[in-house]
Structures are given as C-alpha cells and as structure tokens.
Short mmCIF file of C-alpha atoms and ligand atoms in Angstrom, two decimals:
data_model
loop_
_atom_site.label_atom_id
_atom_site.label_comp_id
_atom_site.label_asym_id
_atom_site.label_seq_id
_atom_site.Cartn_x
_atom_site.Cartn_y
_atom_site.Cartn_z
CA MET A 25 89.87 -252.54 46.08
CA THR A 26 89.36 -249.94 43.33
CA GLU A 27 89.75 -246.93 46.95
CA ARG A 28 92.56 -249.13 47.63
CA LEU A 29 94.47 -249.08 43.45
CA SER A 30 93.63 -245.46 43.90
CA VAL A 31 95.28 -244.92 47.01
CA MET A 32 97.95 -246.96 46.26
CA ALA A 33 98.68 -244.93 43.02
CA ARG A 34 98.36 -241.62 45.03
CA ILE A 35 101.31 -242.50 46.77
CA ALA A 36 102.70 -243.45 43.85
CA ASP A 37 102.08 -240.27 42.19
CA VAL A 38 104.00 -238.38 45.29
CA MET A 39 106.51 -240.86 45.12
CA ARG A 40 107.79 -240.08 42.03
CA ALA A 41 106.70 -236.04 42.26
CA PRO A 42 109.93 -234.15 41.61
CA VAL A 43 111.83 -232.82 44.89
CA SER A 44 111.14 -229.19 45.98
CA GLU A 45 113.65 -226.99 44.69
CA LEU A 46 114.15 -226.04 48.89
CA ARG A 47 114.61 -228.47 49.69
CA LYS A 48 117.90 -229.16 47.10
CA ALA A 49 121.22 -228.45 49.00
CA GLU A 50 122.81 -225.57 46.88
CA THR A 51 126.54 -224.93 46.06
CA CYS A 52 127.88 -225.39 49.39
CA SER A 53 130.95 -227.07 51.36
CA LEU A 54 130.99 -229.82 53.91
CA VAL A 55 133.92 -229.85 56.43
CA ILE A 56 133.83 -233.45 58.41
CA PHE A 57 136.06 -233.44 61.37
CA GLY A 58 136.55 -236.85 62.55
CA ALA A 59 136.91 -238.39 58.63
CA GLY A 60 138.15 -241.42 59.34
CA GLY A 61 135.54 -242.55 62.01
CA ASP A 62 133.52 -244.42 61.79
CA LEU A 63 130.31 -242.89 62.06
CA THR A 64 131.80 -240.81 59.04
CA ARG A 65 132.41 -244.24 56.92
CA ARG A 66 129.40 -245.95 58.08
CA LYS A 67 126.86 -243.25 57.85
CA LEU A 68 127.93 -239.72 57.07
CA MET A 69 129.67 -240.84 53.27
CA PRO A 70 126.20 -243.11 52.76
CA ALA A 71 124.18 -240.68 53.70
CA LEU A 72 125.85 -238.24 51.72
CA PHE A 73 126.30 -240.52 48.74
CA HIS A 74 122.74 -241.67 48.43
CA LEU A 75 121.66 -238.07 48.68
CA ARG A 76 123.80 -237.73 45.97
CA THR A 77 122.47 -240.12 44.00
CA HIS A 78 118.95 -239.63 44.07
CA GLY A 79 119.98 -235.54 43.02
CA LEU A 80 119.66 -233.76 46.14
CA LEU A 81 123.52 -232.44 45.95
CA PRO A 82 124.34 -230.39 43.22
CA ASP A 83 127.12 -231.65 40.92
CA ASP A 84 129.73 -229.00 42.36
CA PHE A 85 129.20 -229.78 46.31
CA THR A 86 132.61 -230.21 47.70
CA ILE A 87 133.96 -232.86 51.10
CA VAL A 88 136.78 -231.78 52.89
CA GLY A 89 137.32 -234.27 55.14
CA VAL A 90 139.80 -233.91 57.78
CA ALA A 91 141.30 -235.82 60.64
CA ARG A 92 145.24 -237.07 62.11
CA GLU A 93 145.78 -239.82 59.83
CA PRO A 94 147.66 -238.86 56.94
CA TYR A 95 146.13 -239.85 53.76
CA ASP A 96 145.71 -237.53 51.01
CA ASP A 97 142.85 -236.72 48.62
CA ASP A 98 143.91 -239.80 46.57
CA SER A 99 144.49 -242.79 49.31
CA TYR A 100 140.86 -241.25 50.95
CA ARG A 101 139.24 -241.66 48.42
CA GLU A 102 139.83 -244.84 48.07
CA LEU A 103 138.83 -245.60 52.20
CA ILE A 104 135.52 -243.83 51.21
CA GLY A 105 135.04 -246.09 48.01
CA LYS A 106 134.78 -249.38 49.97
CA SER A 107 133.06 -247.87 52.55
CA LEU A 108 130.58 -247.31 49.79
CA LYS A 109 130.61 -250.00 48.18
CA GLU A 110 129.92 -251.71 52.05
CA PHE A 111 127.77 -249.67 53.38
CA ALA A 112 125.49 -247.98 49.77
CA ALA A 113 126.29 -250.83 48.32
CA ASP A 114 121.88 -250.81 47.55
CA VAL A 115 122.67 -247.13 45.41
CA PHE A 116 126.06 -247.84 44.31
CA ASP A 117 127.18 -246.99 41.54
CA GLN A 118 130.93 -246.23 39.70
CA LYS A 119 129.64 -243.79 37.75
CA VAL A 120 127.92 -241.96 39.93
CA TRP A 121 130.86 -242.45 42.56
CA ASP A 122 133.91 -241.58 39.58
CA ALA A 123 132.41 -237.37 38.77
CA PHE A 124 131.60 -237.66 43.14
CA SER A 125 135.28 -238.59 44.47
CA ARG A 126 136.25 -235.97 42.20
CA ARG A 127 135.15 -233.75 44.86
CA ILE A 128 135.99 -235.17 48.27
CA PHE A 129 139.52 -234.00 49.88
CA TYR A 130 141.46 -234.79 52.85
CA LEU A 131 143.65 -232.31 55.25
CA SER A 132 145.67 -234.35 57.68
CA GLY A 133 146.52 -232.43 60.39
CA ASP A 134 145.84 -231.67 64.30
CA PHE A 135 142.78 -229.45 65.24
CA ASN A 136 144.81 -227.64 68.03
CA ASP A 137 147.32 -226.59 65.90
CA GLN A 138 146.36 -223.28 63.92
CA ALA A 139 148.41 -223.69 61.17
CA MET A 140 145.75 -226.70 59.94
CA TYR A 141 142.32 -223.97 59.99
CA SER A 142 145.25 -222.29 57.19
CA ALA A 143 145.59 -225.90 55.36
CA LEU A 144 142.08 -226.02 55.37
CA GLN A 145 140.81 -221.81 54.08
CA GLN A 146 144.01 -223.44 51.37
CA LYS A 147 141.78 -226.84 50.51
CA LEU A 148 138.73 -225.14 50.40
CA ASP A 149 140.16 -222.19 48.18
CA SER A 150 141.80 -224.97 45.64
CA ALA A 151 138.49 -226.66 45.96
CA GLY A 152 136.70 -223.36 44.09
CA GLN A 153 134.87 -223.58 46.61
CA SER A 154 135.80 -219.61 47.80
CA MET A 155 134.80 -218.71 43.51
CA VAL A 156 131.20 -219.36 44.40
CA PRO A 157 129.07 -216.70 45.01
CA GLY A 158 127.47 -216.99 48.74
CA CYS A 159 128.30 -220.45 48.78
CA GLY A 160 128.23 -222.07 52.82
CA ARG A 161 130.10 -223.74 55.17
CA LEU A 162 129.05 -226.40 56.73
CA PHE A 163 130.90 -228.07 59.89
CA TYR A 164 130.59 -231.68 60.68
CA LEU A 165 131.81 -232.37 64.74
CA ALA A 166 132.44 -236.24 64.44
CA VAL A 167 135.08 -235.91 66.86
CA PRO A 168 135.34 -237.19 70.59
CA PRO A 169 133.08 -234.98 72.22
CA GLN A 170 136.08 -233.65 74.87
CA VAL A 171 137.76 -232.53 71.48
CA TYR A 172 134.74 -230.21 71.13
CA PRO A 173 135.81 -226.61 73.07
CA SER A 174 138.90 -226.72 71.78
CA LEU A 175 137.72 -227.29 67.85
CA ILE A 176 134.76 -225.16 68.58
CA ASP A 177 136.99 -222.11 69.82
CA GLN A 178 139.33 -222.71 67.00
CA LEU A 179 136.73 -222.39 64.39
CA SER A 180 135.82 -219.26 65.74
CA ALA A 181 139.08 -217.53 66.57
CA THR A 182 140.35 -218.75 63.04
CA GLY A 183 137.68 -216.86 61.23
CA ILE A 184 137.30 -220.45 59.42
CA ALA A 185 133.51 -220.31 60.91
CA PRO A 186 132.68 -216.81 61.24
CA ARG A 187 129.26 -216.32 63.43
CA VAL A 188 126.25 -214.18 61.91
CA VAL A 189 123.91 -213.52 63.68
CA ASP A 190 121.15 -212.03 60.40
CA THR A 191 119.81 -215.21 59.51
CA LYS A 192 119.35 -213.67 55.79
CA LEU A 193 123.35 -213.69 55.97
CA ARG A 194 125.34 -215.63 52.45
CA PRO A 195 127.16 -217.22 53.15
CA TRP A 196 125.42 -219.16 56.04
CA THR A 197 128.01 -220.10 57.93
CA ARG A 198 126.36 -223.80 60.13
CA VAL A 199 128.13 -226.55 62.74
CA ILE A 200 126.23 -229.83 63.33
CA ILE A 201 127.61 -231.27 66.98
CA GLU A 202 127.34 -235.27 67.36
CA LYS A 203 126.07 -236.45 70.66
CA PRO A 204 126.29 -236.78 72.88
CA PHE A 205 126.52 -232.81 74.06
CA GLY A 206 127.95 -233.21 77.91
CA ARG A 207 128.14 -235.95 80.52
CA GLY A 208 125.21 -233.86 82.57
CA LEU A 209 123.76 -230.99 82.91
CA ASP A 210 126.44 -228.68 84.32
CA SER A 211 128.51 -230.14 81.11
CA ALA A 212 126.59 -229.77 78.93
CA ARG A 213 125.78 -225.94 80.07
CA THR A 214 130.20 -225.15 79.71
CA LEU A 215 129.43 -226.61 76.32
CA ASN A 216 126.71 -224.19 75.22
CA LYS A 217 128.85 -220.78 76.30
CA VAL A 218 131.37 -222.20 74.13
CA VAL A 219 128.92 -222.55 71.33
CA ARG A 220 127.15 -219.27 72.23
CA ARG A 221 130.65 -217.84 72.32
CA ALA A 222 131.10 -218.77 68.60
CA PHE A 223 128.00 -218.83 67.32
CA ALA A 224 124.23 -218.12 67.43
CA GLU A 225 122.24 -220.48 68.15
CA HIS A 226 120.48 -220.28 64.15
CA GLN A 227 123.73 -221.22 63.04
CA VAL A 228 124.09 -224.57 65.48
CA TYR A 229 122.56 -228.06 64.50
CA ARG A 230 122.63 -230.54 67.00
CA ILE A 231 122.08 -234.31 66.42
CA ASP A 232 119.75 -236.47 67.44
CA HIS A 233 120.08 -239.16 64.56
CA TYR A 234 115.85 -239.97 65.44
CA LEU A 235 114.36 -237.54 64.66
CA GLY A 236 115.56 -237.98 60.99
CA LYS A 237 113.95 -241.63 61.13
CA GLU A 238 111.07 -241.63 58.77
CA THR A 239 108.75 -242.98 61.35
CA VAL A 240 109.40 -240.32 64.39
CA GLN A 241 109.27 -237.79 61.56
CA ASN A 242 105.54 -238.88 61.23
CA LEU A 243 104.77 -238.51 64.77
CA LEU A 244 103.80 -235.14 64.65
CA VAL A 245 101.83 -236.55 61.05
CA PHE A 246 100.42 -238.48 62.75
CA ARG A 247 99.08 -236.30 65.63
CA PHE A 248 98.96 -233.11 63.58
CA ALA A 249 97.37 -234.14 60.14
CA ASN A 250 94.74 -236.29 61.49
CA SER A 251 91.89 -235.22 63.80
CA ILE A 252 90.47 -238.54 65.44
CA PHE A 253 93.20 -238.69 67.84
CA GLU A 254 93.89 -235.84 69.19
CA PRO A 255 90.48 -235.83 71.27
CA VAL A 256 91.16 -238.96 72.82
CA TRP A 257 95.41 -238.16 73.68
CA ASN A 258 94.84 -237.43 77.24
CA ARG A 259 94.58 -238.17 80.59
CA HIS A 260 90.82 -238.75 79.97
CA HIS A 261 91.29 -241.89 77.55
CA VAL A 262 94.93 -242.35 78.20
CA HIS A 263 95.41 -245.55 80.76
CA HIS A 264 99.45 -245.35 80.79
CA VAL A 265 102.06 -244.86 77.77
CA GLN A 266 104.88 -247.59 77.32
CA ILE A 267 108.12 -246.85 74.84
CA THR A 268 110.97 -249.26 74.74
CA ALA A 269 114.07 -249.20 72.34
CA ALA A 270 115.35 -253.23 72.54
CA GLU A 271 118.21 -253.51 70.79
CA SER A 272 120.13 -257.39 70.17
CA PHE A 273 124.06 -256.00 69.82
CA GLY A 274 125.51 -256.07 73.37
CA VAL A 275 129.08 -252.98 73.19
CA GLU A 276 130.49 -254.02 70.09
CA ARG A 277 133.79 -251.95 69.85
CA ARG A 278 132.28 -248.74 71.65
CA ALA A 279 133.02 -249.85 76.23
CA GLY A 280 135.73 -247.33 75.95
CA TYR A 281 132.47 -244.00 75.30
CA TYR A 282 130.07 -246.49 76.99
CA GLU A 283 131.55 -247.68 80.41
CA GLN A 284 131.85 -244.20 80.84
CA ALA A 285 128.47 -243.14 79.21
CA GLY A 286 126.20 -245.60 79.94
CA VAL A 287 121.93 -246.47 79.52
CA ILE A 288 120.11 -243.40 80.47
CA ARG A 289 122.49 -241.12 78.64
CA ASP A 290 123.60 -243.41 75.83
CA MET A 291 119.46 -243.80 75.19
CA PHE A 292 117.28 -241.64 77.52
CA GLN A 293 118.65 -237.79 77.94
CA ASN A 294 118.51 -237.64 74.08
CA HIS A 295 116.83 -240.10 71.91
CA LEU A 296 113.82 -241.41 74.11
CA LEU A 297 113.12 -238.45 75.40
CA GLN A 298 112.69 -237.11 72.62
CA LEU A 299 110.34 -239.88 71.18
CA LEU A 300 108.69 -238.77 74.57
CA THR A 301 108.37 -235.10 73.54
CA LEU A 302 107.02 -235.96 70.07
CA THR A 303 104.96 -237.91 71.92
CA ALA A 304 102.87 -235.60 74.62
CA MET A 305 103.67 -231.79 73.53
CA GLU A 306 100.58 -229.45 72.43
CA PRO A 307 101.17 -228.71 68.41
CA PRO A 308 102.92 -226.06 67.54
CA VAL A 309 101.74 -222.54 66.80
CA ALA A 310 103.39 -222.92 63.21
CA PHE A 311 105.47 -226.02 61.89
CA THR A 312 108.44 -224.15 62.84
CA ALA A 313 111.61 -225.17 64.38
CA ASP A 314 111.28 -223.29 67.23
CA ALA A 315 107.20 -223.76 67.53
CA VAL A 316 108.15 -227.08 67.61
CA ARG A 317 111.04 -226.97 69.99
CA ASN A 318 109.14 -224.60 72.22
CA GLU A 319 106.65 -227.10 72.78
CA LYS A 320 109.03 -230.35 72.95
CA LEU A 321 110.96 -228.02 76.07
CA LYS A 322 107.34 -227.35 77.36
CA VAL A 323 106.79 -231.50 78.16
CA LEU A 324 110.60 -230.95 79.45
CA GLU A 325 109.97 -229.14 81.86
CA ALA A 326 106.61 -230.31 83.23
CA ILE A 327 107.78 -233.55 84.15
CA ARG A 328 108.06 -234.18 87.84
CA PRO A 329 111.06 -233.71 89.51
CA VAL A 330 112.21 -237.30 91.57
CA THR A 331 113.82 -237.39 94.84
CA PRO A 332 116.85 -239.61 95.71
CA ALA A 333 114.05 -240.86 98.22
CA GLU A 334 111.32 -241.82 95.92
CA MET A 335 113.97 -242.63 92.60
CA HIS A 336 112.94 -246.36 93.06
CA GLU A 337 109.71 -245.83 92.32
CA TYR A 338 110.49 -244.13 89.25
CA ALA A 339 113.60 -245.97 87.75
CA VAL A 340 115.08 -249.60 88.18
CA ARG A 341 118.07 -250.71 86.00
CA GLY A 342 120.19 -253.12 84.67
CA GLN A 343 123.54 -255.20 83.32
CA TYR A 344 123.26 -258.25 80.96
CA GLY A 345 125.02 -261.70 81.60
CA PRO A 346 126.29 -263.96 79.45
CA GLY A 347 122.84 -265.09 77.77
CA THR A 348 121.91 -266.47 73.79
CA ILE A 349 120.83 -264.49 70.97
CA ASN A 350 119.33 -266.13 67.89
CA GLY A 351 120.36 -269.42 69.49
CA LYS A 352 123.97 -267.98 69.89
CA PRO A 353 125.61 -268.14 72.46
CA VAL A 354 126.77 -264.43 73.14
CA PRO A 355 129.21 -262.75 75.93
CA GLY A 356 127.89 -260.65 79.44
CA TYR A 357 128.53 -257.32 79.48
CA ARG A 358 131.26 -257.67 82.20
CA GLU A 359 132.68 -260.11 79.45
CA GLU A 360 132.68 -257.66 76.21
CA PRO A 361 136.29 -256.31 75.07
CA GLY A 362 137.48 -253.56 76.71
CA VAL A 363 134.59 -253.46 80.26
CA ALA A 364 135.57 -253.67 83.44
CA ALA A 365 135.63 -257.05 85.15
CA GLU A 366 133.36 -255.32 88.12
CA SER A 367 132.01 -252.45 85.84
CA ILE A 368 128.72 -251.87 87.54
CA THR A 369 127.61 -249.80 83.60
CA PRO A 370 123.80 -249.62 83.92
CA THR A 371 123.11 -251.74 80.20
CA TYR A 372 118.63 -251.61 80.70
CA ALA A 373 116.98 -249.20 82.57
CA ALA A 374 113.53 -248.19 83.03
CA VAL A 375 111.60 -245.28 84.01
CA ARG A 376 108.46 -243.62 85.21
CA PHE A 377 108.21 -239.75 83.79
CA MET A 378 104.93 -238.39 84.66
CA VAL A 379 104.26 -235.02 82.66
CA ASP A 380 102.31 -232.74 85.50
CA ASN A 381 101.17 -231.10 82.82
CA TRP A 382 97.01 -230.54 82.66
CA ARG A 383 97.27 -233.25 79.43
CA TRP A 384 99.13 -235.62 81.14
CA HIS A 385 98.57 -235.27 84.87
CA ASP A 386 98.44 -238.60 86.35
CA VAL A 387 99.13 -240.67 83.04
CA PRO A 388 102.58 -242.76 83.36
CA PHE A 389 105.16 -242.40 80.83
CA TYR A 390 107.30 -245.97 81.13
CA LEU A 391 110.92 -245.99 78.96
CA ARG A 392 112.61 -248.63 78.61
CA SER A 393 115.76 -248.96 76.66
CA ALA A 394 118.60 -252.20 76.76
CA LYS A 395 120.89 -254.17 74.97
CA ARG A 396 121.39 -257.15 74.40
CA MET A 397 117.61 -258.00 74.75
CA PRO A 398 115.70 -260.91 72.53
CA HIS A 399 115.72 -258.08 69.17
CA ARG A 400 115.89 -254.59 68.35
CA ALA A 401 112.78 -252.98 68.64
CA THR A 402 111.05 -249.55 68.97
CA GLU A 403 107.94 -248.85 70.15
CA ILE A 404 105.80 -246.30 71.29
CA ALA A 405 102.53 -247.82 72.67
CA ILE A 406 100.23 -245.82 74.23
CA GLN A 407 97.81 -247.98 75.96
CA PHE A 408 93.95 -246.52 75.87
CA LYS A 409 91.60 -247.25 79.40
CA LEU A 410 89.29 -249.40 79.64
CA PRO A 411 85.54 -248.78 79.47
CA PRO A 412 83.58 -247.68 82.37
CA GLN A 413 80.87 -250.48 82.65
CA VAL A 414 82.30 -254.08 80.95
CA PHE A 415 79.69 -256.69 79.76
CA PHE A 416 81.80 -258.80 78.10
CA ARG A 417 83.41 -260.94 80.13
CA LYS A 418 86.48 -258.30 81.82
CA ASP A 419 89.16 -260.70 82.70
CA LYS A 420 89.53 -261.70 78.70
CA LEU A 421 89.55 -257.75 77.63
CA GLN A 422 92.22 -256.22 76.65
CA PRO A 423 92.65 -251.91 76.56
CA ASN A 424 92.70 -250.57 73.61
CA THR A 425 96.68 -249.76 72.63
CA LEU A 426 97.32 -247.53 69.72
CA ALA A 427 101.25 -249.36 68.81
CA ILE A 428 103.25 -247.00 66.56
CA ARG A 429 106.58 -249.29 65.10
CA VAL A 430 109.74 -246.75 64.62
CA GLN A 431 111.78 -249.89 63.75
CA PRO A 432 112.01 -252.23 62.41
CA ASP A 433 109.08 -253.61 60.20
CA GLU A 434 107.92 -249.46 60.46
CA GLY A 435 104.14 -249.28 61.23
CA ILE A 436 101.26 -248.58 63.50
CA ALA A 437 98.53 -250.60 64.86
CA LEU A 438 95.41 -250.15 66.73
CA ARG A 439 94.56 -252.90 68.55
CA PHE A 440 90.96 -253.29 69.54
CA GLU A 441 88.14 -255.74 70.67
CA VAL A 442 85.84 -257.20 68.00
CA LYS A 443 83.34 -260.28 68.42
CA VAL A 444 84.35 -263.92 67.37
CA PRO A 445 82.29 -265.97 64.96
CA GLY A 446 80.11 -267.95 66.24
CA ILE A 447 76.22 -269.21 68.75
CA GLU A 448 78.19 -267.93 72.16
CA LEU A 449 79.67 -264.29 72.78
CA HIS A 450 83.52 -264.12 72.52
CA THR A 451 85.29 -261.16 72.14
CA VAL A 452 89.35 -261.45 71.43
CA SER A 453 91.57 -258.46 70.43
CA VAL A 454 92.69 -257.91 66.23
CA ASP A 455 94.66 -255.15 64.97
CA MET A 456 94.79 -252.88 62.31
CA ASP A 457 97.93 -252.33 60.73
CA PHE A 458 99.67 -249.74 58.37
CA THR A 459 102.78 -250.98 57.41
CA TYR A 460 105.61 -248.21 55.95
CA LYS A 461 107.03 -251.54 53.65
CA GLU A 462 103.46 -252.72 52.17
CA ALA A 463 102.35 -249.54 51.90
CA PHE A 464 105.26 -247.63 50.00
CA GLY A 465 107.97 -250.39 50.08
CA GLU A 466 111.36 -250.42 51.12
CA ALA A 467 112.84 -247.84 53.14
CA SER A 468 114.56 -245.37 50.90
CA HIS A 469 116.44 -242.76 52.80
CA GLU A 470 117.92 -243.29 56.24
CA ALA A 471 117.73 -240.45 59.37
CA TYR A 472 121.16 -239.10 58.08
CA GLU A 473 120.44 -237.99 54.89
CA THR A 474 117.05 -236.40 56.07
CA LEU A 475 119.81 -234.77 59.08
CA LEU A 476 122.23 -233.55 56.27
CA LEU A 477 120.01 -232.05 54.07
CA ASP A 478 118.27 -230.70 56.54
CA ALA A 479 120.88 -228.46 58.25
CA MET A 480 122.57 -228.04 54.61
CA VAL A 481 118.75 -226.13 53.78
CA GLY A 482 119.00 -224.65 56.72
CA GLU A 483 115.94 -226.50 58.23
CA ALA A 484 116.57 -226.87 62.66
CA THR A 485 113.12 -228.32 62.94
CA LEU A 486 114.49 -232.31 63.82
CA PHE A 487 117.17 -230.25 65.54
CA THR A 488 117.22 -230.01 69.35
CA ARG A 489 117.88 -226.89 70.42
CA ALA A 490 120.42 -225.20 73.21
CA ASP A 491 117.50 -225.43 75.83
CA GLU A 492 116.26 -227.73 74.85
CA VAL A 493 119.62 -230.04 75.60
CA GLU A 494 119.49 -228.35 79.30
CA ALA A 495 116.36 -229.56 79.64
CA ALA A 496 116.84 -232.91 79.25
CA TRP A 497 119.31 -233.87 80.91
CA ALA A 498 118.15 -231.65 84.25
CA VAL A 499 115.70 -234.12 83.85
CA VAL A 500 117.78 -237.44 84.20
CA ASP A 501 120.98 -235.78 85.84
CA PRO A 502 118.79 -237.25 89.65
CA ILE A 503 118.96 -240.73 88.18
CA ILE A 504 121.56 -240.71 86.69
CA GLU A 505 123.61 -238.83 90.16
CA PHE A 506 121.24 -241.23 92.36
CA TRP A 507 123.31 -244.42 90.82
CA GLU A 508 126.09 -243.23 90.99
CA LEU A 509 126.54 -242.93 94.83
CA LYS A 510 123.97 -246.17 94.77
CA LYS A 511 126.64 -248.93 93.65
CA PRO A 512 124.38 -251.73 92.79
CA SER A 513 125.18 -254.72 94.24
CA HIS A 514 122.72 -257.75 92.30
CA PHE A 515 124.79 -256.50 88.34
CA PRO A 516 124.33 -259.15 86.25
CA ASN A 517 120.64 -259.53 86.53
CA TYR A 518 119.35 -260.59 82.88
CA ALA A 519 120.41 -262.71 81.31
CA ALA A 520 121.41 -261.58 77.43
CA GLY A 521 118.97 -262.78 74.95
CA THR A 522 115.93 -261.77 77.88
CA TRP A 523 113.41 -258.77 78.27
CA GLY A 524 115.20 -257.15 81.38
CA PRO A 525 116.07 -258.34 84.84
CA GLU A 526 113.23 -259.07 87.40
CA ILE A 527 112.94 -255.92 88.80
CA GLY A 528 111.81 -254.50 85.59
CA ASP A 529 108.65 -256.37 85.37
CA GLU A 530 108.04 -256.05 89.23
CA PHE A 531 108.62 -252.10 88.98
CA ILE A 532 105.65 -251.47 86.64
CA GLU A 533 103.80 -254.71 87.73
CA LYS A 534 103.38 -252.57 91.02
CA MET A 535 101.79 -249.85 88.94
CA GLY A 536 99.37 -252.35 87.63
CA CYS A 537 100.47 -252.46 84.47
CA VAL A 538 102.58 -255.29 82.25
CA TRP A 539 105.65 -254.88 79.71
CA ARG A 540 104.26 -255.09 76.44
CA LYS A 541 107.20 -257.69 74.22
CA PRO A 542 107.42 -255.22 70.89
C1 BG6 B 630 123.53 -244.22 69.18
C2 BG6 B 630 123.74 -245.29 70.94
O1 BG6 B 630 123.12 -243.39 70.14
O2 BG6 B 630 121.86 -245.08 69.31
C3 BG6 B 630 124.12 -246.68 70.75
O3 BG6 B 630 125.23 -244.20 71.26
C4 BG6 B 630 122.57 -247.01 70.08
O4 BG6 B 630 124.32 -247.65 71.64
C5 BG6 B 630 122.12 -246.48 68.66
O5 BG6 B 630 123.06 -248.21 68.98
C6 BG6 B 630 120.69 -246.76 67.54
O6 BG6 B 630 120.75 -246.66 66.99
P1 BG6 B 630 119.19 -246.96 66.20
O7 BG6 B 630 119.10 -246.24 65.12
O8 BG6 B 630 119.87 -248.13 66.03
O9 BG6 B 630 118.43 -247.02 66.92
#
C-alpha cells in the first residue's frame, strides 16, 4: 500500500511539473484553410483553446481562418465561440475566450484567386505578426484533398509560404496536410511531387491523428522504456498479433467522401498501418523524427506483397446492413443518406499482413476495422505461443496475451494462467490490468493538441514522411485494386451491431486463430 501511495505521489508530481519551455510554442501564426469546416470547429479550435488554457500558447498567438463563407472577424469569432462551448465545454472560460478570440481573424476568399494571398498577407500584417521578429507561420490544409495541389502551388507562387531549406532559419514556415494524402500510390507520388516543388520535407507535417493519441505514443515508451518485453517481442514467442479498430458509428454525414474511400483507404492505409509499424519496428538509434520514421518505413517495406491469386487468403471485406446498436435500430450502409442503393463500398475489412524480416518471419499480423460494430474499441493484442509442454488440461489453457487498449478505456492488460484455489488442480486466465484513468485520472488532452503543438515547435516524429506515406499506399493498393476489379456480390454481409461478416471469422479461424472481442 505504501509503495502504491508513493507511486501515486510520483505521478502527481510529474503531472504537476511545469511544461518545459521547449514544449511551449513561440509567438507564431496559424492560417487555417477550410476554417468553416467540421474539422476546424470540432477538433482544431477546441485543441487550440485547450493549449491556450494550459498556458502552452503565447498571448499573441494569432489565428487567421480562410474559407469561402462570407464571415467577417466578428461573425467568425461568434461561430467559433459557439463551437467551443459545445466541443471544449470542459475548459470553456469566458475570460480566456475573450482574450483568445481577439487574436482570431477571418478572411473570406477563393483559394485559386491570387488576390486572396495578398489579402492574407495584409491580414497577417494588420494582426501585427509581421512586426514580431522570427514569428513563424503554420499553414493548415483542412480542405478537401482535391484542393491540395492548387493551394500548395499558390502558397509557393505567391511567396506567402516560402521554401526554406535551412532547418535553423527563422522565421520558419510549415504546412500541415490532412489525410487522405492521395487515393493510391500514384496520386500520393504526384502529390508528394507538388509538395516537394513548394517545400523542403522538414517543412511538411502530414497528419495522422492516431499518432497524437496518448496510448499510441505510449507504445513507443512501453516498448523502448522497459526491458522485459523486448526479449519476447519476436517470432520465437509471438504467435500472432491482432489490431482492431472497431467503430459503432456509421458513415454519419460523410457518405460523399466515404463512398469514394471505403475502409482500406479510410482506416488501413493510415491509422492501422501506423499501429502495425509502431508494434513491429526495431528500436530506433535515437528518439528523433528521422530515426523513428526510418524504422517504421523498414516495416512497411518488409510487408509481403500479395498477388491477386492469393488475395482471398490475405483479405476479406464486408458491408453493414440494417441492425441494432445499443438497443436502437440503425439503417444499413446502403440506406444511409448519400450512399448509392447498390453501393459496393466496403465498411469492414480484415487483412493478414506478413512482415518478412528476421524478427517477424511467419508471424501473422491480423488487422481489422469496421463501422457499425457493437461498440467503439481500438486495440493491439499480442498473442504469445502456448508453452511447448503442457502438464495441465491443454483444452483449458489460454495463451498469454498482452492487450494494449488504444481507446476507449485506455490501458494495458496482460493475461496469464493461474491455479484456481482448491484441492484440485484447475487453471484459469486472469488479467493484470493497468488503466490510464485509474493511474492518471481523466484524459487531459486530445490528439490534435499534441500534434498542433508539435508542428509549432518543429517536432515531426508523430507525422508521416513522404516515403512512409508512399510505402503504406504500396501495401494497400493491391487490395484496393483487386476489390475494385472483383465486385462483391454478397453485400451487405453483416448486420450493424455485430462483429462483422462470417467470412471474417472463417478467414482467421482457417489460420488457427480467433478474433478477440475487445
Ligand atoms: C478518421 C476516419 O480518419 O478516423 C473516420 O476518416 C474514422 O472514418 C476516424 O471514424 C476514427 O478516429 P477515432 O479517433 O475516432 O478513432
């Protein structure tokens, strides 16, 4: 008990400690293109407001929102104020908002119109930012992906976001690009060319919000700040790995995008493959952006290519039909607003990836993601091999499993076997369970806070590099292409509120494994 109290006291000390100056943003300005959209209102502004509340943004930090909608500074501030009351209700404080809102400006304009960029320069000048020596500029592309190339070209051509090769040069200019980064390898390469023409790689922050999640960052700490897991983190001890990202939501109001994307582009190319690389990578030589990303890239490059003839052994798909979630009837995908009546867009996929390197040879990584599953749960589960010789009832023995719960109920559980007390010798599986909430209280910040701040302080570890994005597309492209050629005849094949289609279960059972129900 005393030991536990001292651990709790240490945690409290660490959490109370002032944030190092290196993690605080210097005076800079943020220009958000797509300032009227959902992402800005629901995620970016609340994240910025949290940062401000926690003293991580300077008082003279300036935001300029740019979009077509005809707001002016005042009406835009009103819109954002309302959004914060809804999406940052936990920290909303009128006094902080009054000060913060004075530094928010709005420019209505067309991204293709050169005059808009001169007006933007004037807006930044009149906000006083150009007077601050060394004041950096961060541009956030929260616009539909088809706008990226022309917007990036204009940023460069008008000189408002100059290409800077020297990483130390001040003032800095950086650009954050949202996902999806391309629709496939070819378009990602083309987009990378556009980006490279305009900026040096160190100026570019390709965002994958999963990397900003506490538990995802903790994967690196868990693996590389502990010594006991590394010796068993390989093909000699691991039977297989399961990575699940289950969502109970349907496509909501995003059918226009999702119909063109489907689950592989939406979740696998980015979030799930990122979880795989962090789980499978070698220890980096240093904890620097490039050292970490080099190791992640090697994992992607080691993933076994799959031919169309083998595809059925590696990937299965599904689409949800009507069903029930939390006791409420919900429509099938094809009945969602904006979805074609005969849509063949997959909302479920299960894929086996083989990482052909010395550490992981022959260890399957099963990745699964779907909309409209019974509840939201993202988890990485490392299932270890059974002992070679079993003295106890083998049929009852469960393999050791390390489950890293990414969300919700963030935590890590290690499952092992113990003897049930009693005269007879029976075994049972129990969990040693660490939960974030119990150890640290309620989560204090969201992924976008970490990522926005990282981009302001020039920390790129949690952003994907050009070669990494392309390597991820190279991994998923064959699946997408095969599925686009071979149309499914069996959709919908799972009811909303279930753990996916039967073929998904059969797929993994054929390999001698069973899906977990996280
Ligand atoms: C987004 C996808 O990138 O991630 C969405 O486009 C998905 O379809 C979302 O719902 C999941 O993110 P989170 O943080 O809720 O797990």
